mmCIF file of N, CA, C and O in Angstrom:
data_model
loop_
_atom_site.group_PDB
_atom_site.id
_atom_site.type_symbol
_atom_site.label_atom_id
_atom_site.label_comp_id
_atom_site.label_asym_id
_atom_site.label_seq_id
_atom_site.Cartn_x
_atom_site.Cartn_y
_atom_site.Cartn_z
ATOM 1 N N MET A 6 30.525 100.331 175.369
ATOM 2 C CA MET A 6 31.759 100.771 174.917
ATOM 3 C C MET A 6 32.351 99.687 173.892
ATOM 4 O O MET A 6 32.195 98.575 174.104
ATOM 5 N N ILE A 7 33.239 100.271 172.988
ATOM 6 C CA ILE A 7 33.609 99.344 171.886
ATOM 7 C C ILE A 7 34.880 99.177 172.311
ATOM 8 O O ILE A 7 35.800 100.107 172.566
ATOM 9 N N GLY A 8 35.442 97.719 172.524
ATOM 10 C CA GLY A 8 36.912 97.525 172.902
ATOM 11 C C GLY A 8 37.661 97.722 171.602
ATOM 12 O O GLY A 8 38.750 98.355 171.730
ATOM 13 N N ASN A 9 37.493 96.903 170.488
ATOM 14 C CA ASN A 9 38.301 97.016 169.442
ATOM 15 C C ASN A 9 37.541 97.943 168.356
ATOM 16 O O ASN A 9 36.921 97.158 167.680
ATOM 17 N N ARG A 10 37.960 99.223 168.073
ATOM 18 C CA ARG A 10 37.227 99.998 167.148
ATOM 19 C C ARG A 10 37.982 100.184 166.114
ATOM 20 O O ARG A 10 39.213 100.123 165.975
ATOM 21 N N ALA A 11 37.187 100.315 164.976
ATOM 22 C CA ALA A 11 37.947 100.723 163.593
ATOM 23 C C ALA A 11 37.317 101.832 163.103
ATOM 24 O O ALA A 11 36.094 102.204 163.194
ATOM 25 N N GLY A 12 38.192 102.510 162.336
ATOM 26 C CA GLY A 12 37.615 104.118 161.470
ATOM 27 C C GLY A 12 37.260 103.684 160.186
ATOM 28 O O GLY A 12 38.027 102.740 159.629
ATOM 29 N N LEU A 13 36.241 104.284 159.851
ATOM 30 C CA LEU A 13 35.827 104.158 158.211
ATOM 31 C C LEU A 13 35.710 105.564 157.886
ATOM 32 O O LEU A 13 35.015 106.473 158.635
ATOM 33 N N SER A 14 36.184 105.722 156.742
ATOM 34 C CA SER A 14 36.034 107.248 155.911
ATOM 35 C C SER A 14 34.984 106.886 154.941
ATOM 36 O O SER A 14 34.928 106.081 153.975
ATOM 37 N N VAL A 15 33.842 107.570 155.032
ATOM 38 C CA VAL A 15 32.608 107.278 154.146
ATOM 39 C C VAL A 15 32.451 108.636 153.387
ATOM 40 O O VAL A 15 32.238 109.594 153.859
ATOM 41 N N TYR A 16 32.690 108.508 151.964
ATOM 42 C CA TYR A 16 32.443 109.584 150.952
ATOM 43 C C TYR A 16 31.084 109.564 150.501
ATOM 44 O O TYR A 16 30.608 108.469 150.126
ATOM 45 N N LEU A 17 30.495 110.745 150.456
ATOM 46 C CA LEU A 17 28.897 110.874 150.436
ATOM 47 C C LEU A 17 28.878 111.700 149.066
ATOM 48 O O LEU A 17 29.672 112.468 148.608
ATOM 49 N N HIS A 18 27.581 111.383 148.427
ATOM 50 C CA HIS A 18 27.136 112.203 147.172
ATOM 51 C C HIS A 18 26.741 113.626 147.826
ATOM 52 O O HIS A 18 26.775 114.595 147.346
ATOM 53 N N SER A 19 25.912 113.426 148.938
ATOM 54 C CA SER A 19 25.139 114.575 149.624
ATOM 55 C C SER A 19 25.347 114.554 151.053
ATOM 56 O O SER A 19 25.140 113.425 151.725
ATOM 57 N N LEU A 20 25.534 115.558 151.799
ATOM 58 C CA LEU A 20 25.523 115.654 153.118
ATOM 59 C C LEU A 20 24.225 115.360 153.874
ATOM 60 O O LEU A 20 24.088 115.448 154.999
ATOM 61 N N LYS A 21 23.016 115.559 153.088
ATOM 62 C CA LYS A 21 21.789 115.480 153.395
ATOM 63 C C LYS A 21 21.560 114.137 154.242
ATOM 64 O O LYS A 21 20.718 114.022 155.084
ATOM 65 N N PHE A 22 22.178 112.994 153.929
ATOM 66 C CA PHE A 22 22.061 111.878 154.440
ATOM 67 C C PHE A 22 23.116 111.463 155.528
ATOM 68 O O PHE A 22 22.991 110.313 155.943
ATOM 69 N N SER A 23 23.776 112.346 156.049
ATOM 70 C CA SER A 23 24.794 112.190 157.069
ATOM 71 C C SER A 23 24.435 111.653 158.492
ATOM 72 O O SER A 23 25.234 111.047 159.026
ATOM 73 N N LYS A 24 23.198 112.013 158.596
ATOM 74 C CA LYS A 24 22.764 111.745 159.912
ATOM 75 C C LYS A 24 22.229 110.115 159.946
ATOM 76 O O LYS A 24 22.260 109.571 160.991
ATOM 77 N N GLN A 25 22.115 109.378 158.778
ATOM 78 C CA GLN A 25 21.557 108.047 158.712
ATOM 79 C C GLN A 25 23.006 107.291 159.065
ATOM 80 O O GLN A 25 22.746 105.979 159.403
ATOM 81 N N LEU A 26 24.124 107.755 159.068
ATOM 82 C CA LEU A 26 25.344 107.027 159.227
ATOM 83 C C LEU A 26 25.375 106.765 160.860
ATOM 84 O O LEU A 26 26.203 105.868 161.384
ATOM 85 N N ARG A 27 24.480 107.354 161.671
ATOM 86 C CA ARG A 27 24.780 107.207 163.060
ATOM 87 C C ARG A 27 24.016 105.660 163.393
ATOM 88 O O ARG A 27 24.398 104.881 164.563
ATOM 89 N N ARG A 28 23.538 104.925 162.516
ATOM 90 C CA ARG A 28 22.986 103.577 162.663
ATOM 91 C C ARG A 28 24.091 102.534 162.610
ATOM 92 O O ARG A 28 24.092 101.522 163.245
ATOM 93 N N PHE A 29 25.049 102.998 161.855
ATOM 94 C CA PHE A 29 26.309 102.096 161.739
ATOM 95 C C PHE A 29 27.470 102.229 162.880
ATOM 96 O O PHE A 29 28.396 101.272 163.022
ATOM 97 N N GLY A 30 27.456 103.352 163.458
ATOM 98 C CA GLY A 30 28.786 103.515 164.403
ATOM 99 C C GLY A 30 28.648 105.076 164.962
ATOM 100 O O GLY A 30 27.641 105.752 164.564
ATOM 101 N N ASN A 31 29.660 105.326 165.684
ATOM 102 C CA ASN A 31 29.835 106.611 166.304
ATOM 103 C C ASN A 31 30.358 107.583 165.154
ATOM 104 O O ASN A 31 31.614 107.320 164.631
ATOM 105 N N VAL A 32 29.524 108.604 164.799
ATOM 106 C CA VAL A 32 30.046 109.663 163.860
ATOM 107 C C VAL A 32 30.869 110.510 164.515
ATOM 108 O O VAL A 32 30.632 111.260 165.420
ATOM 109 N N HIS A 33 32.266 110.484 164.067
ATOM 110 C CA HIS A 33 33.205 111.671 164.780
ATOM 111 C C HIS A 33 33.394 112.771 164.111
ATOM 112 O O HIS A 33 33.392 113.766 164.998
ATOM 113 N N TYR A 34 33.355 112.749 162.674
ATOM 114 C CA TYR A 34 33.626 113.903 161.850
ATOM 115 C C TYR A 34 32.969 114.035 160.831
ATOM 116 O O TYR A 34 32.880 113.017 159.994
ATOM 117 N N VAL A 35 32.270 115.077 160.242
ATOM 118 C CA VAL A 35 31.716 115.360 158.925
ATOM 119 C C VAL A 35 32.222 116.476 158.166
ATOM 120 O O VAL A 35 32.197 117.748 158.917
ATOM 121 N N SER A 36 32.873 116.517 157.164
ATOM 122 C CA SER A 36 33.573 117.610 156.389
ATOM 123 C C SER A 36 32.555 117.903 155.475
ATOM 124 O O SER A 36 32.068 117.206 154.554
ATOM 125 N N LYS A 37 32.178 119.198 155.488
ATOM 126 C CA LYS A 37 31.169 119.706 154.659
ATOM 127 C C LYS A 37 31.744 120.051 153.167
ATOM 128 O O LYS A 37 31.146 120.030 152.214
ATOM 129 N N LYS A 38 33.083 120.449 153.267
ATOM 130 C CA LYS A 38 33.733 121.000 151.968
ATOM 131 C C LYS A 38 33.955 119.810 151.112
ATOM 132 O O LYS A 38 33.509 119.721 150.124
ATOM 133 N N MET A 39 34.609 118.679 151.833
ATOM 134 C CA MET A 39 34.836 117.642 150.966
ATOM 135 C C MET A 39 33.916 116.391 150.940
ATOM 136 O O MET A 39 34.005 115.355 150.145
ATOM 137 N N LYS A 40 32.876 116.488 151.733
ATOM 138 C CA LYS A 40 31.572 115.695 151.698
ATOM 139 C C LYS A 40 32.222 114.245 152.021
ATOM 140 O O LYS A 40 31.965 113.230 151.375
ATOM 141 N N TYR A 41 32.759 114.162 153.351
ATOM 142 C CA TYR A 41 33.126 112.828 153.849
ATOM 143 C C TYR A 41 32.691 112.690 155.199
ATOM 144 O O TYR A 41 32.600 113.868 156.042
ATOM 145 N N ALA A 42 32.738 111.884 155.848
ATOM 146 C CA ALA A 42 32.398 111.358 157.445
ATOM 147 C C ALA A 42 33.461 110.284 157.738
ATOM 148 O O ALA A 42 33.593 109.230 157.064
ATOM 149 N N VAL A 43 33.816 110.665 159.133
ATOM 150 C CA VAL A 43 34.578 109.518 159.722
ATOM 151 C C VAL A 43 33.816 109.119 160.728
ATOM 152 O O VAL A 43 33.335 109.701 161.664
ATOM 153 N N ILE A 44 33.589 107.512 160.601
ATOM 154 C CA ILE A 44 32.862 106.932 161.707
ATOM 155 C C ILE A 44 33.593 105.788 162.333
ATOM 156 O O ILE A 44 34.527 105.248 161.802
ATOM 157 N N TYR A 45 33.187 105.598 163.796
ATOM 158 C CA TYR A 45 33.992 104.455 164.441
ATOM 159 C C TYR A 45 33.050 103.397 164.662
ATOM 160 O O TYR A 45 31.930 103.753 165.000
ATOM 161 N N CYS A 46 33.449 102.222 164.379
ATOM 162 C CA CYS A 46 32.537 101.035 164.652
ATOM 163 C C CYS A 46 33.212 99.931 165.230
ATOM 164 O O CYS A 46 34.556 100.022 165.594
ATOM 165 N N ASP A 47 32.533 98.913 165.610
ATOM 166 C CA ASP A 47 33.461 97.711 166.161
ATOM 167 C C ASP A 47 34.335 97.186 165.136
ATOM 168 O O ASP A 47 34.110 96.988 164.005
ATOM 169 N N GLY A 48 35.457 96.763 165.583
ATOM 170 C CA GLY A 48 36.474 96.208 164.632
ATOM 171 C C GLY A 48 36.248 95.075 164.049
ATOM 172 O O GLY A 48 36.585 94.592 162.872
ATOM 173 N N LEU A 49 35.391 94.108 164.988
ATOM 174 C CA LEU A 49 35.151 92.695 164.260
ATOM 175 C C LEU A 49 34.046 92.861 163.168
ATOM 176 O O LEU A 49 34.176 91.907 162.410
ATOM 177 N N LYS A 50 33.237 93.772 163.349
ATOM 178 C CA LYS A 50 32.236 94.041 162.409
ATOM 179 C C LYS A 50 32.505 94.989 161.264
ATOM 180 O O LYS A 50 31.631 95.229 160.493
ATOM 181 N N ALA A 51 33.573 95.494 161.232
ATOM 182 C CA ALA A 51 34.013 96.413 160.277
ATOM 183 C C ALA A 51 33.797 96.210 158.750
ATOM 184 O O ALA A 51 33.312 96.859 157.866
ATOM 185 N N ASP A 52 34.199 94.995 158.371
ATOM 186 C CA ASP A 52 33.952 94.559 157.151
ATOM 187 C C ASP A 52 32.617 94.494 156.599
ATOM 188 O O ASP A 52 32.116 94.882 155.597
ATOM 189 N N GLU A 53 31.638 94.074 157.674
ATOM 190 C CA GLU A 53 30.389 94.044 157.386
ATOM 191 C C GLU A 53 29.713 95.172 157.047
ATOM 192 O O GLU A 53 28.673 95.456 156.222
ATOM 193 N N ILE A 54 30.003 96.182 157.937
ATOM 194 C CA ILE A 54 29.656 97.380 158.127
ATOM 195 C C ILE A 54 30.115 98.209 156.720
ATOM 196 O O ILE A 54 29.156 98.957 156.239
ATOM 197 N N ALA A 55 31.175 98.026 156.102
ATOM 198 C CA ALA A 55 31.673 98.699 155.089
ATOM 199 C C ALA A 55 30.833 98.221 153.951
ATOM 200 O O ALA A 55 30.523 98.992 153.137
ATOM 201 N N ASP A 56 30.560 96.958 153.842
ATOM 202 C CA ASP A 56 29.796 96.378 152.750
ATOM 203 C C ASP A 56 28.311 96.979 152.803
ATOM 204 O O ASP A 56 27.696 97.228 151.721
ATOM 205 N N LYS A 57 27.893 97.057 154.009
ATOM 206 C CA LYS A 57 26.371 97.675 153.939
ATOM 207 C C LYS A 57 26.424 99.139 153.669
ATOM 208 O O LYS A 57 25.593 99.735 152.920
ATOM 209 N N LEU A 58 27.529 99.894 154.113
ATOM 210 C CA LEU A 58 27.525 101.307 153.561
ATOM 211 C C LEU A 58 27.746 101.480 152.055
ATOM 212 O O LEU A 58 27.293 102.494 151.662
ATOM 213 N N LYS A 59 28.442 100.676 151.482
ATOM 214 C CA LYS A 59 28.629 100.682 150.122
ATOM 215 C C LYS A 59 27.529 100.433 149.285
ATOM 216 O O LYS A 59 27.429 100.992 148.097
ATOM 217 N N SER A 60 26.655 99.657 149.881
ATOM 218 C CA SER A 60 25.293 99.329 149.034
ATOM 219 C C SER A 60 24.489 100.446 149.156
ATOM 220 O O SER A 60 23.313 100.449 148.386
ATOM 221 N N LEU A 61 24.510 101.464 150.012
ATOM 222 C CA LEU A 61 23.444 102.590 150.174
ATOM 223 C C LEU A 61 24.006 103.736 148.957
ATOM 224 O O LEU A 61 24.855 103.775 148.399
ATOM 225 N N HIS A 62 22.638 104.190 148.459
ATOM 226 C CA HIS A 62 22.694 105.074 147.398
ATOM 227 C C HIS A 62 23.403 106.392 147.536
ATOM 228 O O HIS A 62 23.788 106.980 146.544
ATOM 229 N N PHE A 63 23.340 106.867 148.589
ATOM 230 C CA PHE A 63 24.008 108.101 148.807
ATOM 231 C C PHE A 63 25.642 108.088 149.203
ATOM 232 O O PHE A 63 26.309 109.039 149.460
ATOM 233 N N VAL A 64 26.144 106.874 149.232
ATOM 234 C CA VAL A 64 27.605 106.615 149.435
ATOM 235 C C VAL A 64 28.219 106.349 148.080
ATOM 236 O O VAL A 64 28.160 105.554 147.324
ATOM 237 N N LYS A 65 29.466 107.206 148.062
ATOM 238 C CA LYS A 65 30.380 106.947 146.875
ATOM 239 C C LYS A 65 31.394 105.949 147.036
ATOM 240 O O LYS A 65 31.603 104.969 146.255
ATOM 241 N N ASP A 66 32.017 105.883 148.341
ATOM 242 C CA ASP A 66 33.174 105.224 148.590
ATOM 243 C C ASP A 66 33.301 104.934 150.170
ATOM 244 O O ASP A 66 33.070 105.884 150.769
ATOM 245 N N VAL A 67 33.932 103.981 150.512
ATOM 246 C CA VAL A 67 34.178 103.502 151.915
ATOM 247 C C VAL A 67 35.564 103.090 152.115
ATOM 248 O O VAL A 67 35.942 102.154 151.322
ATOM 249 N N ARG A 68 36.271 103.615 152.875
ATOM 250 C CA ARG A 68 37.863 103.304 153.117
ATOM 251 C C ARG A 68 38.014 103.037 154.640
ATOM 252 O O ARG A 68 37.592 103.682 155.605
ATOM 253 N N LYS A 69 38.795 101.776 154.993
ATOM 254 C CA LYS A 69 39.005 101.620 156.083
ATOM 255 C C LYS A 69 40.409 102.239 156.597
ATOM 256 O O LYS A 69 41.159 102.520 155.799
ATOM 257 N N SER A 70 40.344 102.573 157.811
ATOM 258 C CA SER A 70 41.560 103.163 158.370
ATOM 259 C C SER A 70 42.756 102.094 158.796
ATOM 260 O O SER A 70 42.489 101.056 158.963
ATOM 261 N N PHE A 71 43.994 102.392 158.406
ATOM 262 C CA PHE A 71 45.062 101.566 158.786
ATOM 263 C C PHE A 71 45.788 102.040 159.854
ATOM 264 O O PHE A 71 47.029 101.558 160.040
ATOM 265 N N LYS A 72 45.288 102.788 160.704
ATOM 266 C CA LYS A 72 46.039 103.259 161.956
ATOM 267 C C LYS A 72 46.434 102.091 162.970
ATOM 268 O O LYS A 72 47.420 102.177 163.493
ATOM 269 N N HIS A 73 45.536 101.139 162.979
ATOM 270 C CA HIS A 73 45.831 100.044 163.890
ATOM 271 C C HIS A 73 46.999 98.996 163.254
ATOM 272 O O HIS A 73 47.716 98.397 164.164
ATOM 273 N N GLU A 74 47.314 99.322 162.103
ATOM 274 C CA GLU A 74 48.563 98.486 161.554
ATOM 275 C C GLU A 74 49.825 99.330 161.705
ATOM 276 O O GLU A 74 50.855 98.641 161.531
ATOM 277 N N LEU A 75 49.782 100.455 162.040
ATOM 278 C CA LEU A 75 51.024 101.249 162.099
ATOM 279 C C LEU A 75 51.763 101.056 163.400
ATOM 280 O O LEU A 75 51.111 100.431 164.528
ATOM 281 N N LYS A 76 53.292 100.974 163.229
ATOM 282 C CA LYS A 76 53.996 100.642 164.386
ATOM 283 C C LYS A 76 54.140 101.856 165.328
ATOM 284 O O LYS A 76 54.522 102.876 164.956
ATOM 285 N N THR A 77 53.776 101.561 166.664
ATOM 286 C CA THR A 77 53.954 102.539 167.516
ATOM 287 C C THR A 77 54.818 102.456 168.540
ATOM 288 O O THR A 77 55.121 103.454 169.503
ATOM 289 N N GLU A 78 55.750 101.444 168.675
ATOM 290 C CA GLU A 78 56.647 101.247 169.467
ATOM 291 C C GLU A 78 57.958 101.706 168.650
ATOM 292 O O GLU A 78 58.396 101.150 167.754
ATOM 293 N N TYR A 79 58.714 102.469 169.393
ATOM 294 C CA TYR A 79 60.048 103.096 168.853
ATOM 295 C C TYR A 79 61.104 102.692 169.462
ATOM 296 O O TYR A 79 61.136 102.229 170.569
ATOM 297 N N GLU A 80 62.213 102.261 168.600
ATOM 298 C CA GLU A 80 63.326 101.542 169.049
ATOM 299 C C GLU A 80 64.468 102.359 169.831
ATOM 300 O O GLU A 80 64.679 101.850 170.905
ATOM 301 N N ASN A 81 64.799 103.542 169.417
ATOM 302 C CA ASN A 81 65.933 104.321 169.927
ATOM 303 C C ASN A 81 65.288 105.112 171.088
ATOM 304 O O ASN A 81 64.844 106.312 170.780
ATOM 305 N N LYS A 82 65.264 104.819 172.241
ATOM 306 C CA LYS A 82 64.867 105.499 173.340
ATOM 307 C C LYS A 82 65.908 106.336 173.926
ATOM 308 O O LYS A 82 65.604 107.301 174.537
ATOM 309 N N VAL A 83 67.098 105.923 173.720
ATOM 310 C CA VAL A 83 68.274 106.613 174.404
ATOM 311 C C VAL A 83 68.816 107.745 173.405
ATOM 312 O O VAL A 83 69.000 107.226 172.312
ATOM 313 N N PRO A 84 69.045 108.967 173.863
ATOM 314 C CA PRO A 84 69.379 110.036 172.840
ATOM 315 C C PRO A 84 70.888 109.661 172.562
ATOM 316 O O PRO A 84 71.636 109.180 173.166
ATOM 317 N N ASP A 85 71.304 110.161 171.548
ATOM 318 C CA ASP A 85 72.496 109.831 170.706
ATOM 319 C C ASP A 85 73.577 110.598 171.618
ATOM 320 O O ASP A 85 73.319 111.863 171.961
ATOM 321 N N LYS A 86 74.626 110.204 172.015
ATOM 322 C CA LYS A 86 75.728 110.710 172.843
ATOM 323 C C LYS A 86 76.301 112.168 172.160
ATOM 324 O O LYS A 86 76.573 113.194 172.777
ATOM 325 N N ALA A 87 76.408 112.169 170.749
ATOM 326 C CA ALA A 87 77.293 113.111 170.044
ATOM 327 C C ALA A 87 76.041 114.396 170.173
ATOM 328 O O ALA A 87 76.453 115.500 170.277
ATOM 329 N N LYS A 88 74.838 113.936 170.019
ATOM 330 C CA LYS A 88 73.886 115.298 169.776
ATOM 331 C C LYS A 88 73.757 115.739 171.248
ATOM 332 O O LYS A 88 73.565 116.877 171.427
ATOM 333 N N GLU A 89 73.734 114.888 172.285
ATOM 334 C CA GLU A 89 73.577 115.334 173.518
ATOM 335 C C GLU A 89 74.759 116.395 173.916
ATOM 336 O O GLU A 89 74.617 117.225 174.633
ATOM 337 N N TYR A 90 75.923 116.075 173.441
ATOM 338 C CA TYR A 90 77.117 116.742 173.729
ATOM 339 C C TYR A 90 77.009 118.067 172.934
ATOM 340 O O TYR A 90 77.246 119.287 173.494
ATOM 341 N N ASP A 91 76.509 118.102 171.704
ATOM 342 C CA ASP A 91 76.283 119.279 170.984
ATOM 343 C C ASP A 91 75.250 120.199 171.632
ATOM 344 O O ASP A 91 75.324 121.662 171.633
ATOM 345 N N TYR A 92 74.238 119.705 172.206
ATOM 346 C CA TYR A 92 73.065 120.534 172.919
ATOM 347 C C TYR A 92 73.741 121.309 174.029
ATOM 348 O O TYR A 92 73.265 122.396 174.543
ATOM 349 N N LYS A 93 74.649 120.534 174.922
ATOM 350 C CA LYS A 93 75.287 121.253 176.122
ATOM 351 C C LYS A 93 76.201 122.119 175.685
ATOM 352 O O LYS A 93 76.318 123.178 176.544
ATOM 353 N N MET A 94 76.800 122.052 174.172
ATOM 354 C CA MET A 94 77.871 123.173 174.115
ATOM 355 C C MET A 94 77.096 124.462 173.493
ATOM 356 O O MET A 94 77.572 125.503 173.448
ATOM 357 N N GLY A 95 75.781 124.331 173.150
ATOM 358 C CA GLY A 95 75.094 125.400 172.484
ATOM 359 C C GLY A 95 75.065 125.469 171.145
ATOM 360 O O GLY A 95 74.893 126.568 170.353
ATOM 361 N N ILE A 96 75.494 124.509 170.375
ATOM 362 C CA ILE A 96 75.538 124.391 168.871
ATOM 363 C C ILE A 96 74.305 124.120 168.364
ATOM 364 O O ILE A 96 73.428 123.550 168.582
#
């Protein structure tokens, strides 16, 4: 199991080579229309894997996912009293 995983979007020239991406990580999704694949790999080795993928002849571009940088903790957990009153009134 991968503890710290990172997502990579790999844009391909042709889908013919999409099976070769399994060597670099878990292939999560392959889009036939837009010719890209989403793979998950070890987060510590993500930069190295991205460089290896860019050097392949069938790869157009590789982009890292920024999902791990997004803030997932929300500040206002208590509902606003005015909105709560309006909901009770049926407005």
